[in-house]
Coordinates of N, CA, C and O in Angstrom, one line a residue:
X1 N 54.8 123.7 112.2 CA 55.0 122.3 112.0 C 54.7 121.9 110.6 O 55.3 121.1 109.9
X2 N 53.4 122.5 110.2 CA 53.0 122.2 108.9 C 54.2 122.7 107.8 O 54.6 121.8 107.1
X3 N 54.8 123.7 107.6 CA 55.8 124.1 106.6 C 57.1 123.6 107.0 O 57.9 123.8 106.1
X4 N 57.7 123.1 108.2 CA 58.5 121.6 108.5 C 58.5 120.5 107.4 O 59.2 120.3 106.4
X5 N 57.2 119.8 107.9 CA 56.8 119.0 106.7 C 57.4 119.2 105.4 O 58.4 118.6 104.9
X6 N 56.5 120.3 104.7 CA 56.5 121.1 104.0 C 57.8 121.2 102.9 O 58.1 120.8 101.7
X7 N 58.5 121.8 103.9 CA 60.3 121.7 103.5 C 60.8 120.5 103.8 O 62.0 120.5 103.3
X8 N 60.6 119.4 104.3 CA 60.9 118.2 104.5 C 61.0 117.5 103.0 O 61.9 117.1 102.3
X9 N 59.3 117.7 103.0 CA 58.9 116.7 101.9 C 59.9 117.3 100.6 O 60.6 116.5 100.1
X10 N 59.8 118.6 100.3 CA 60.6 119.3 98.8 C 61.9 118.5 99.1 O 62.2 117.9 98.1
X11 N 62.8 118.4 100.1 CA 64.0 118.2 100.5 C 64.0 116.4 99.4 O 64.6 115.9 98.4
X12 N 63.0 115.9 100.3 CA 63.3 114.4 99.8 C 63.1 114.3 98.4 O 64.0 113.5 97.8
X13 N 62.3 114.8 97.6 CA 61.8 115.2 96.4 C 63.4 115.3 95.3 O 63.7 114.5 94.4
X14 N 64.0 116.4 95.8 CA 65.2 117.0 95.2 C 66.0 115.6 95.4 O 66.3 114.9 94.4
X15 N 66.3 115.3 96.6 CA 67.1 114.2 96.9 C 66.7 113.1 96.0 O 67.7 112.7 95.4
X16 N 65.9 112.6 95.8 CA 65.3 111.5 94.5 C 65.2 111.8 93.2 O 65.1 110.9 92.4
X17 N 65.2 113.3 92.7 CA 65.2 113.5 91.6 C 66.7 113.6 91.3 O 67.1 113.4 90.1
X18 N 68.0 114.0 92.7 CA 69.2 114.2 92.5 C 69.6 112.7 91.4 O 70.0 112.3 90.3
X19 N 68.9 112.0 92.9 CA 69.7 109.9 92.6 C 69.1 109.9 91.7 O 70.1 110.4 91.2
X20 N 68.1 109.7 90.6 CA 67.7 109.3 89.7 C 67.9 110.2 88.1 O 68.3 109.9 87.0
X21 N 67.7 111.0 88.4 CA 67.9 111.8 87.6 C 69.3 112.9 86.6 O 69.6 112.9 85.4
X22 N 69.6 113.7 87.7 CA 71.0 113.8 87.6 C 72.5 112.9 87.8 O 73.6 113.1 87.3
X23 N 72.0 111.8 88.8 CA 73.3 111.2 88.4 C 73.4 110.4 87.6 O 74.6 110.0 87.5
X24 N 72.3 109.6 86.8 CA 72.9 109.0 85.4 C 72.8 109.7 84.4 O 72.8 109.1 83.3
X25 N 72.5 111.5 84.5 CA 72.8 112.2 83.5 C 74.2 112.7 83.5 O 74.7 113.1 82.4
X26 N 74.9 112.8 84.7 CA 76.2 113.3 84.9 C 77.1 111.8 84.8 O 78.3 112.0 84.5
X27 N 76.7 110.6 85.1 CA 77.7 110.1 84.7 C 77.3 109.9 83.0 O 78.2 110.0 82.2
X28 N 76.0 109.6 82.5 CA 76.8 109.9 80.5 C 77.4 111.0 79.7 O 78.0 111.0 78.6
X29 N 77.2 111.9 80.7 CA 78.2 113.0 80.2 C 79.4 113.2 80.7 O 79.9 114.3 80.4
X30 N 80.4 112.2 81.7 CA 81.1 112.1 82.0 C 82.3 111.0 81.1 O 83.5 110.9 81.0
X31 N 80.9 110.2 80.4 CA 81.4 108.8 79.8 C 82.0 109.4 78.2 O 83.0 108.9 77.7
X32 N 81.3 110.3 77.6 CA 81.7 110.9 76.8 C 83.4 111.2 76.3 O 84.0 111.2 75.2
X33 N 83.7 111.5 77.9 CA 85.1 112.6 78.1 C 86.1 111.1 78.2 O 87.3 111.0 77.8
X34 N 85.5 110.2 78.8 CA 86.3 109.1 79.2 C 85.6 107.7 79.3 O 85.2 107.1 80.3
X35 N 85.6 107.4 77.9 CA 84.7 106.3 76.9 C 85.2 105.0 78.2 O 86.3 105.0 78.7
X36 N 83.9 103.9 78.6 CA 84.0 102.8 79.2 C 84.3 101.9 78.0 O 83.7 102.0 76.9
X37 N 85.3 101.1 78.3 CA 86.3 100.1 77.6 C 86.4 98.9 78.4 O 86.8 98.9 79.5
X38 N 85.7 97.6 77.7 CA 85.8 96.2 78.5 C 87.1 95.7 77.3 O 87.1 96.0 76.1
X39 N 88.0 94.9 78.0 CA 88.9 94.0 77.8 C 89.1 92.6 78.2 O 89.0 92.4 79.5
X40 N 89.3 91.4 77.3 CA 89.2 90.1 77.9 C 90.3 89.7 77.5 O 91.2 90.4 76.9
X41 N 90.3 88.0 77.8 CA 91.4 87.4 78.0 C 90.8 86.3 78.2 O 90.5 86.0 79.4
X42 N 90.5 85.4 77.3 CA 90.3 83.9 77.1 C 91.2 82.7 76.4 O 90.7 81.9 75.5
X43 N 92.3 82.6 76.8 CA 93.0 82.0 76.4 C 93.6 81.1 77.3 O 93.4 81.4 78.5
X44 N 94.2 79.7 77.1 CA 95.1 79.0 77.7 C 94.5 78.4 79.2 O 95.2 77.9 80.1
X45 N 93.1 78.8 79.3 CA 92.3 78.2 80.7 C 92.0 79.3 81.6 O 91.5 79.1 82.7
X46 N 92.2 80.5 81.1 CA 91.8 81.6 81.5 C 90.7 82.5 80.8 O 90.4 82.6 79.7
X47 N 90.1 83.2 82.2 CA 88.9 84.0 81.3 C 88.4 85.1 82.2 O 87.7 85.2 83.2
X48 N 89.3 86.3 81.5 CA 89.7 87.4 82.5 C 88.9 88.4 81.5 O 88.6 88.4 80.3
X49 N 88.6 89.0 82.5 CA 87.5 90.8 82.0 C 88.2 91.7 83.2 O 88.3 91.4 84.4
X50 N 88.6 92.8 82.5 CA 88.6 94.2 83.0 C 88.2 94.9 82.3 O 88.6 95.1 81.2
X51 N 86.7 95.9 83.2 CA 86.2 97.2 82.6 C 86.4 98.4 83.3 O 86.2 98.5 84.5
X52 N 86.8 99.5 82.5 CA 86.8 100.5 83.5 C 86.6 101.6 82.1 O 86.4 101.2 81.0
X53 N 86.7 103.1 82.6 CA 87.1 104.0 81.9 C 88.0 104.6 81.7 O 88.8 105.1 82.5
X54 N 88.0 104.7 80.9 CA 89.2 105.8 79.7 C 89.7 107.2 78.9 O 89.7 107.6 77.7
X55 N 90.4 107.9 80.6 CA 90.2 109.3 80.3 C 91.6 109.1 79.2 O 92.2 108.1 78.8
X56 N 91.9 110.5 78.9 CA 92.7 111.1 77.8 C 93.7 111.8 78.4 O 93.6 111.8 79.6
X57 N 94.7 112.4 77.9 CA 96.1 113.3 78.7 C 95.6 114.6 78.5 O 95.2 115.4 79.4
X58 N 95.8 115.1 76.8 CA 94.9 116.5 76.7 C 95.7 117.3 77.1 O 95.3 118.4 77.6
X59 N 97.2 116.9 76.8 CA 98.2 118.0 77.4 C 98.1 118.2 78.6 O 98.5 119.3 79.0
X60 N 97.5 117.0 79.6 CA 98.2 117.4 81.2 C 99.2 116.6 81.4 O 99.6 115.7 80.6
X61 N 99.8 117.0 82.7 CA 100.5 116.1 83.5 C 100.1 115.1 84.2 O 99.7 115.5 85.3
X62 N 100.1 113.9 83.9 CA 99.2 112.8 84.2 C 99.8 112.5 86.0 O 99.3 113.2 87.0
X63 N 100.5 111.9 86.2 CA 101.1 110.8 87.2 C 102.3 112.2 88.2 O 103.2 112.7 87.6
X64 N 101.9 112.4 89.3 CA 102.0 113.2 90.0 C 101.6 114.6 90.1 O 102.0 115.4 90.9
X65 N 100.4 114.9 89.0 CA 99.5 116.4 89.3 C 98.1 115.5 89.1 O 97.5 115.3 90.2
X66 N 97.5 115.0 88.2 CA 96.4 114.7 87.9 C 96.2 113.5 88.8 O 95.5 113.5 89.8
X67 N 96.9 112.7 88.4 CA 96.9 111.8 89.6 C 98.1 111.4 90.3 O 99.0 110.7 89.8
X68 N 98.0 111.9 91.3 CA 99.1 112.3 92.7 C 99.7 111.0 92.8 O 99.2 109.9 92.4
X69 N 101.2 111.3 93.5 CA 101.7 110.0 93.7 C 101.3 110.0 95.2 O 101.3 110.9 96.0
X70 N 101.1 108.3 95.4 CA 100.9 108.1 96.9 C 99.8 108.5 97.5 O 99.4 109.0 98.6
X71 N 99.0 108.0 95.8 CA 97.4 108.6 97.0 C 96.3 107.3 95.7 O 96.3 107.1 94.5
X72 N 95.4 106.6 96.9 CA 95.1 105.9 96.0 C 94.1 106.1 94.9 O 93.1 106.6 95.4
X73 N 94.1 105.8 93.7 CA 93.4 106.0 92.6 C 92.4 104.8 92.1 O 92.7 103.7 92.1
X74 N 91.2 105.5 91.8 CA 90.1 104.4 91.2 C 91.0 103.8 89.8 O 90.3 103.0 89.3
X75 N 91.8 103.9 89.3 CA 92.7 103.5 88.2 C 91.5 103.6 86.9 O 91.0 102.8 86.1
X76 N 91.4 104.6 86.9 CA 90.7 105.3 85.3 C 89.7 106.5 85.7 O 90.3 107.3 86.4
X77 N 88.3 106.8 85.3 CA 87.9 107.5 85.8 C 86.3 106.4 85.9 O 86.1 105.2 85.8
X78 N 85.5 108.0 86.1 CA 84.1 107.4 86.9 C 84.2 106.3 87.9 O 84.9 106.2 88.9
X79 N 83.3 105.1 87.3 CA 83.3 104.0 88.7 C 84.8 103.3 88.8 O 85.8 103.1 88.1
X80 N 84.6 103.1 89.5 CA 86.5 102.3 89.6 C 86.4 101.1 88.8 O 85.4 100.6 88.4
X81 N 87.5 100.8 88.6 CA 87.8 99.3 87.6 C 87.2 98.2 88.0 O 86.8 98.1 89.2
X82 N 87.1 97.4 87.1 CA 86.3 96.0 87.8 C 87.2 94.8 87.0 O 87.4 94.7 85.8
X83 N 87.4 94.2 87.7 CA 88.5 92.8 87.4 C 87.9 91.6 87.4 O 87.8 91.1 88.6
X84 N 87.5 90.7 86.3 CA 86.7 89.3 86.8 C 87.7 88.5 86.3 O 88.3 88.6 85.2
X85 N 87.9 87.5 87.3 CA 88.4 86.0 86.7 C 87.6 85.1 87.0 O 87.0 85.3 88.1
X86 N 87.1 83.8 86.2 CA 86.4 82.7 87.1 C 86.8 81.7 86.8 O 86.1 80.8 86.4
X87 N 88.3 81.5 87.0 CA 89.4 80.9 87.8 C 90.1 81.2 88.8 O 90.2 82.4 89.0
X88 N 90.8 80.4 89.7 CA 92.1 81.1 90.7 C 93.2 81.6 90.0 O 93.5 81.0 89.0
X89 N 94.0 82.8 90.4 CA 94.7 83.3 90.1 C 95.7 83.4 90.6 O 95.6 83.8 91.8
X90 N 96.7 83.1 90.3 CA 98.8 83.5 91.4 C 99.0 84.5 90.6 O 99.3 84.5 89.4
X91 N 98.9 85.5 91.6 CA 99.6 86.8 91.5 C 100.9 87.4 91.9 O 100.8 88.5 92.4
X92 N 102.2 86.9 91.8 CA 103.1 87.1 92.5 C 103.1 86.7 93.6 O 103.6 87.4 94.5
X93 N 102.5 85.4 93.8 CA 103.1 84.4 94.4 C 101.5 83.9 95.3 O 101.2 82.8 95.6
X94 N 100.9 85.3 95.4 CA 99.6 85.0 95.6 C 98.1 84.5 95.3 O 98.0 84.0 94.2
X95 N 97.2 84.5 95.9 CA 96.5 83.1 95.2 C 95.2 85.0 95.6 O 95.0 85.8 96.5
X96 N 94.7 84.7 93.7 CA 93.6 85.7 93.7 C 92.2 84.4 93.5 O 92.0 83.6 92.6
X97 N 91.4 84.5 94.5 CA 90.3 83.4 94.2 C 89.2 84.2 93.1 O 88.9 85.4 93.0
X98 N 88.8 83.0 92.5 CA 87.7 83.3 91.2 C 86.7 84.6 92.1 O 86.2 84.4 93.2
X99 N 86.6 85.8 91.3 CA 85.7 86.4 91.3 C 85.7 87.6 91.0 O 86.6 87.9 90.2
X100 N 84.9 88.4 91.3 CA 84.5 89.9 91.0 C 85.1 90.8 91.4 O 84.5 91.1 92.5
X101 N 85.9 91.5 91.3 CA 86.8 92.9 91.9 C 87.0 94.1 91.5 O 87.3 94.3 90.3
X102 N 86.8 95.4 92.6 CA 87.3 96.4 91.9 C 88.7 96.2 92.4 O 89.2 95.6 93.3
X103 N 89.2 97.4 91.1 CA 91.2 97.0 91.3 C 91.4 98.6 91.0 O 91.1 99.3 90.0
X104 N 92.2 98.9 92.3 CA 92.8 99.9 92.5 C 94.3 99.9 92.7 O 94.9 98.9 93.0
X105 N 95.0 101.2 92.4 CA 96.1 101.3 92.5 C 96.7 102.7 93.4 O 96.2 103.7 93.9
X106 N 97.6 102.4 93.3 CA 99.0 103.6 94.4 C 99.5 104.3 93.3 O 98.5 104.9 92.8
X107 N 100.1 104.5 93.0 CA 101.1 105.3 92.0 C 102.2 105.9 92.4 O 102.1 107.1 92.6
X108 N 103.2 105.5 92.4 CA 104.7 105.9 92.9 C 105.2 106.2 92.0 O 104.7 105.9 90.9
X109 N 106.5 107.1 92.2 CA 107.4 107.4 90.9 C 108.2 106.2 90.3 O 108.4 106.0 89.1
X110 N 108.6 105.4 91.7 CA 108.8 104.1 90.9 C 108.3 102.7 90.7 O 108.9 101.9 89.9
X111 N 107.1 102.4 91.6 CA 106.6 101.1 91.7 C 105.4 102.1 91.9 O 105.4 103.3 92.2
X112 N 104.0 100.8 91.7 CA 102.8 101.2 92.3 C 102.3 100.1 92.8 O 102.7 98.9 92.6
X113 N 101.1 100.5 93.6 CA 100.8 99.1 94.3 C 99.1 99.1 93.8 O 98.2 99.9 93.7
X114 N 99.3 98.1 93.5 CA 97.6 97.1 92.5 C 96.9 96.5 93.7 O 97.3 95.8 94.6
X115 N 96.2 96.9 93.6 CA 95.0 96.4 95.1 C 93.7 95.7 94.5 O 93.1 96.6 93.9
X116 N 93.2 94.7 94.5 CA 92.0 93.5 94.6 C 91.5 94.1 95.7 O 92.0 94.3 96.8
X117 N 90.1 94.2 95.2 CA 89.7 94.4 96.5 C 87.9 93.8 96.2 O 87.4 93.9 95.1
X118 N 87.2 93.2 97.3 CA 86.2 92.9 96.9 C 84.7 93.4 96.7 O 83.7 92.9 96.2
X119 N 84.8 95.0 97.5 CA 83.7 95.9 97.1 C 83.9 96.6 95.8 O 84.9 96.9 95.2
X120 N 82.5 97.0 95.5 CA 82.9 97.6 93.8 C 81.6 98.6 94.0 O 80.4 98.4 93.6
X121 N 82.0 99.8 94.6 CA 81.0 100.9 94.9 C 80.8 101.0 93.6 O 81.4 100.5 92.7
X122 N 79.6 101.8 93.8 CA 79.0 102.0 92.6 C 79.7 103.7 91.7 O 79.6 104.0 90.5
X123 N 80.4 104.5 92.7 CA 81.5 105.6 92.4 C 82.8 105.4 92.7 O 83.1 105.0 93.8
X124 N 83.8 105.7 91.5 CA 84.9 105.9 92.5 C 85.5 107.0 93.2 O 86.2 106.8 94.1
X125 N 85.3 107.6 93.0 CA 85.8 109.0 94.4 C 84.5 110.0 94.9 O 83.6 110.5 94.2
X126 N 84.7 110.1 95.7 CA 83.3 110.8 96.2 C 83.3 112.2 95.7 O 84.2 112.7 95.1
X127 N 81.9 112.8 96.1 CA 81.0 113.8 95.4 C 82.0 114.7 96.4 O 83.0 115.2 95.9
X128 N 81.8 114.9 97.5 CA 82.0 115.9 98.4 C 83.3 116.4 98.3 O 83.6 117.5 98.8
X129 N 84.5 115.4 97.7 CA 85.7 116.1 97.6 C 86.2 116.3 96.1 O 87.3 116.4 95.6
X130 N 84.8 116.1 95.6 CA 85.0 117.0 94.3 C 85.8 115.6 92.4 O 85.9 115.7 91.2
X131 N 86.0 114.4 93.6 CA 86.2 113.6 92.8 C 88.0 113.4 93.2 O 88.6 112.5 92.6
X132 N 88.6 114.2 94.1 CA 90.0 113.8 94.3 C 90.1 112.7 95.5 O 91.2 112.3 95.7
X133 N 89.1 112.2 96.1 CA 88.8 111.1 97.4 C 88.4 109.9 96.6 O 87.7 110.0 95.6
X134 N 88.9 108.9 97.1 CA 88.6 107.5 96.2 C 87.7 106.6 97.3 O 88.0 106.5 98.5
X135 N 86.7 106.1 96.7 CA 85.8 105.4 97.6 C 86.1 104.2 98.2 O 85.3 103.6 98.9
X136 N 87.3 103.8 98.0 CA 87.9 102.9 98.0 C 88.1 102.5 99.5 O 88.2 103.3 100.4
X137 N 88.1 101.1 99.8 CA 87.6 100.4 101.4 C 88.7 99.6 101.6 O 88.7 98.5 101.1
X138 N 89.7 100.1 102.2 CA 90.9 99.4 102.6 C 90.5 97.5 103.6 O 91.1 96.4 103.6
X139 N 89.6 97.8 104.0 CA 89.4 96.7 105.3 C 88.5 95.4 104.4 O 88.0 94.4 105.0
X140 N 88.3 95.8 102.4 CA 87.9 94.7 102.4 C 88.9 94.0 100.6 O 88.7 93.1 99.8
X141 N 90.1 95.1 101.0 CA 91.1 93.9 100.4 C 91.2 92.6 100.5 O 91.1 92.0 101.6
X142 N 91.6 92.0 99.0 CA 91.6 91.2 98.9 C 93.1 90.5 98.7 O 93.5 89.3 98.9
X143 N 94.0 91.6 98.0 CA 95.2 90.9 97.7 C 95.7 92.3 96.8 O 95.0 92.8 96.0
X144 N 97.3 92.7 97.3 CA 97.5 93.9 97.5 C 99.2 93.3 96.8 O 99.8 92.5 97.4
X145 N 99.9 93.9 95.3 CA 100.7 94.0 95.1 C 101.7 94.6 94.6 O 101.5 94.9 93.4
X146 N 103.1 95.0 95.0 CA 103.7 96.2 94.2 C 104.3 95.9 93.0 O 104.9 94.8 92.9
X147 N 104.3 96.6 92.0 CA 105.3 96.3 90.8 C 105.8 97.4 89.9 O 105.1 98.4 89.5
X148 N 107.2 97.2 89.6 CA 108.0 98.6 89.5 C 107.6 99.6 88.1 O 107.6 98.9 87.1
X149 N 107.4 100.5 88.0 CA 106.9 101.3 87.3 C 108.1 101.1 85.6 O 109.3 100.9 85.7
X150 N 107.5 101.2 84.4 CA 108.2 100.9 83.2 C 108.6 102.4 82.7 O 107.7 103.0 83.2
X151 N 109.0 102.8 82.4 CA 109.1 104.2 81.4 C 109.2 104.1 80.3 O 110.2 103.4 79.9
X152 N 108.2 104.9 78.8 CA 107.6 104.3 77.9 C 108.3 106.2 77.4 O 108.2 107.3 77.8
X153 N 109.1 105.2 76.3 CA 110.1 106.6 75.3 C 108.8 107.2 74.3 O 109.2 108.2 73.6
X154 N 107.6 106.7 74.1 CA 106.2 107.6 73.4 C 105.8 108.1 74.7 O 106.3 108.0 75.8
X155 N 104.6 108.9 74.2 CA 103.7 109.2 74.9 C 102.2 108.4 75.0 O 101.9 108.4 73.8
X156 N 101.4 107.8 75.6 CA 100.0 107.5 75.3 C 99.1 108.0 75.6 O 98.7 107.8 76.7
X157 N 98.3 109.1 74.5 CA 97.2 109.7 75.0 C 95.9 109.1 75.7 O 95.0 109.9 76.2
X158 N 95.7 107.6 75.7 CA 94.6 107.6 76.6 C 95.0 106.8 77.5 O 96.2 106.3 77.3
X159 N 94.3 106.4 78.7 CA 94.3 105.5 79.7 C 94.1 104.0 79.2 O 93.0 103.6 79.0
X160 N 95.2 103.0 79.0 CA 94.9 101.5 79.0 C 94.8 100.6 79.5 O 95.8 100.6 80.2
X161 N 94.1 99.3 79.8 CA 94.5 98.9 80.3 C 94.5 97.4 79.4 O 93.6 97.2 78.6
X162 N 95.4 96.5 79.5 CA 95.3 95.3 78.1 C 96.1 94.2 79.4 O 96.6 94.3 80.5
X163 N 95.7 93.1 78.3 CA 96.5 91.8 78.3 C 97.6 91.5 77.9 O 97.5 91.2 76.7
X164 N 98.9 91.5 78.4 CA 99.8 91.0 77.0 C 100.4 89.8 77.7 O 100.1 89.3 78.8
X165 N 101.4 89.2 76.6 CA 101.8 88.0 76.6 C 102.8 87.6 75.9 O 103.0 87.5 74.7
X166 N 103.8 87.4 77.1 CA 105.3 87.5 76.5 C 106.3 87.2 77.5 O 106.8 88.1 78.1
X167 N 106.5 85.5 77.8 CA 107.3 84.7 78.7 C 106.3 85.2 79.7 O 106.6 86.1 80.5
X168 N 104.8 84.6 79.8 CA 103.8 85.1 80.5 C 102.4 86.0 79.9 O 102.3 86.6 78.9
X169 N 101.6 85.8 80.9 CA 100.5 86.8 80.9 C 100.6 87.7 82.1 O 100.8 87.4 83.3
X170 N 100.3 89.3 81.4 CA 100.1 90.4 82.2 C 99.2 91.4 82.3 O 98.6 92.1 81.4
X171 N 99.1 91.5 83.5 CA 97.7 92.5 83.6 C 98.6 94.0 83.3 O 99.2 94.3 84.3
X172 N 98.7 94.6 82.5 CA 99.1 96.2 81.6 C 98.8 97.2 81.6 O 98.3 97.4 80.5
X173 N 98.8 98.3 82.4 CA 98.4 99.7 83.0 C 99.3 100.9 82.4 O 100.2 101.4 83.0
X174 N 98.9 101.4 81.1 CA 99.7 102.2 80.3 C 98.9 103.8 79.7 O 97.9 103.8 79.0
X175 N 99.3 104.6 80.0 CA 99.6 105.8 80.3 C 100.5 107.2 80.0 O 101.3 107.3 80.9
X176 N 100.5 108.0 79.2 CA 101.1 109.1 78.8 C 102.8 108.2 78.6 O 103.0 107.5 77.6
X177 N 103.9 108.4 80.0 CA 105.2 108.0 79.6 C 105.6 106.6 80.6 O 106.7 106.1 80.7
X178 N 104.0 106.3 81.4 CA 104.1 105.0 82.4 C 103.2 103.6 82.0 O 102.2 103.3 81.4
X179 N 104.2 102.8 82.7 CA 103.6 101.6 82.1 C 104.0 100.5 83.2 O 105.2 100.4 83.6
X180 N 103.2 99.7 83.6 CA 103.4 99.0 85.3 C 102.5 97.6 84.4 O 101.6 97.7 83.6
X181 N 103.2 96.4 84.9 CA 102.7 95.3 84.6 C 102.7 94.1 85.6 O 103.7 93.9 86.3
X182 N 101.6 93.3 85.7 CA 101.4 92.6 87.1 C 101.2 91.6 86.3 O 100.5 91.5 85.4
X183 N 102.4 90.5 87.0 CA 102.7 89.1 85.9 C 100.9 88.3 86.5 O 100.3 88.8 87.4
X184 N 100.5 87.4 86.0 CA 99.5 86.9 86.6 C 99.5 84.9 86.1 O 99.2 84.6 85.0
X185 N 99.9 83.9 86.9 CA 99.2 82.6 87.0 C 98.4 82.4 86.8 O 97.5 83.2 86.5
X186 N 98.3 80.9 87.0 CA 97.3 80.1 87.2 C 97.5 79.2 88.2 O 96.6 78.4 88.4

């Protein structure tokens, strides 16, 4: 009973030095490979922030090997994207209310689908499947929409994601030879 304990207690030990110690040493060595990037948008009554991270191509095949079509993606790497507005938003036709979101995406060959959603784990794909499982919580969407994929005659070696503005403002997801844009209201 006493070396129960014993191995109990070492167990929890490891387990607290895992959470504290190794995993904000493996996510800044993670951050390295795929630099965290905040982007805003203060303009015209709006006051938008998206942060996420920013992997590289590196000579892979991005958009159906790296990241699979039809399977959902934290949309960058490490923790999943985070989306703030603190205004309401019409999103294709939809009404995004002021607040804090992680924003995930689908990835189709020809459309993908952009997902609001209002939990924002603290990872985005889990440990146990190696980082190809997205933590992502279907049941606490918030507002879920498709828009048709662009094809971009360069290449872009990193992961983007920007504002642009042109007969509108758009939320911009650009990528090796893909590029998907979500018109966004007020």
């Amino acid at each position: 009973m006493k070396a129960l304990k014993w191995i109990i207690g070492i167990l929890a030990v490891l387990a607290l030095l895992f959470y504290f110690v190794a995993m904000p040493f493996l996510r800044t060595q993670t951050k390295k490979n795929s630099p965290e990037t905040t982007t805003t948008y203060t303009e015209g009554g709006y006051d938008l922030l998206v942060n996420y991270s920013s992997p590289s191509k590196k000579d892979r095949v991005i958009f159906g090997e790296l990241v699979p079509y039809d399977k959902v993606w934290r949309t960058g790497a490490n923790e999943p994207t985070r989306f703030e507005t603190k205004t309401d938003l019409m999103i294709m036709g939809k009404t995004l209310p002021a607040g804090n979101y992680s924003l995930w995406t689908k990835p189709k060959e020809s459309n993908w689908t952009v997902i609001f959603n209002s939990e924002i784990p603290d990872w985005g794909a889990t440990l146990s499947s190696g980082g190809s499982e997205a933590t992502w919580n279907p049941e606490t969407d918030v507002l879920t929409v498709e828009v048709p994929v662009i094809n971009m005659t360069q290449s872009q070696e990193s992961f983007t994601i920007s504002f642009e503005e042109y007969n509108g403002l758009f939320l911009t997801f650009a990528w090796d030879t893909t590029k998907v844009q979500v018109p966004i209201n007020q």
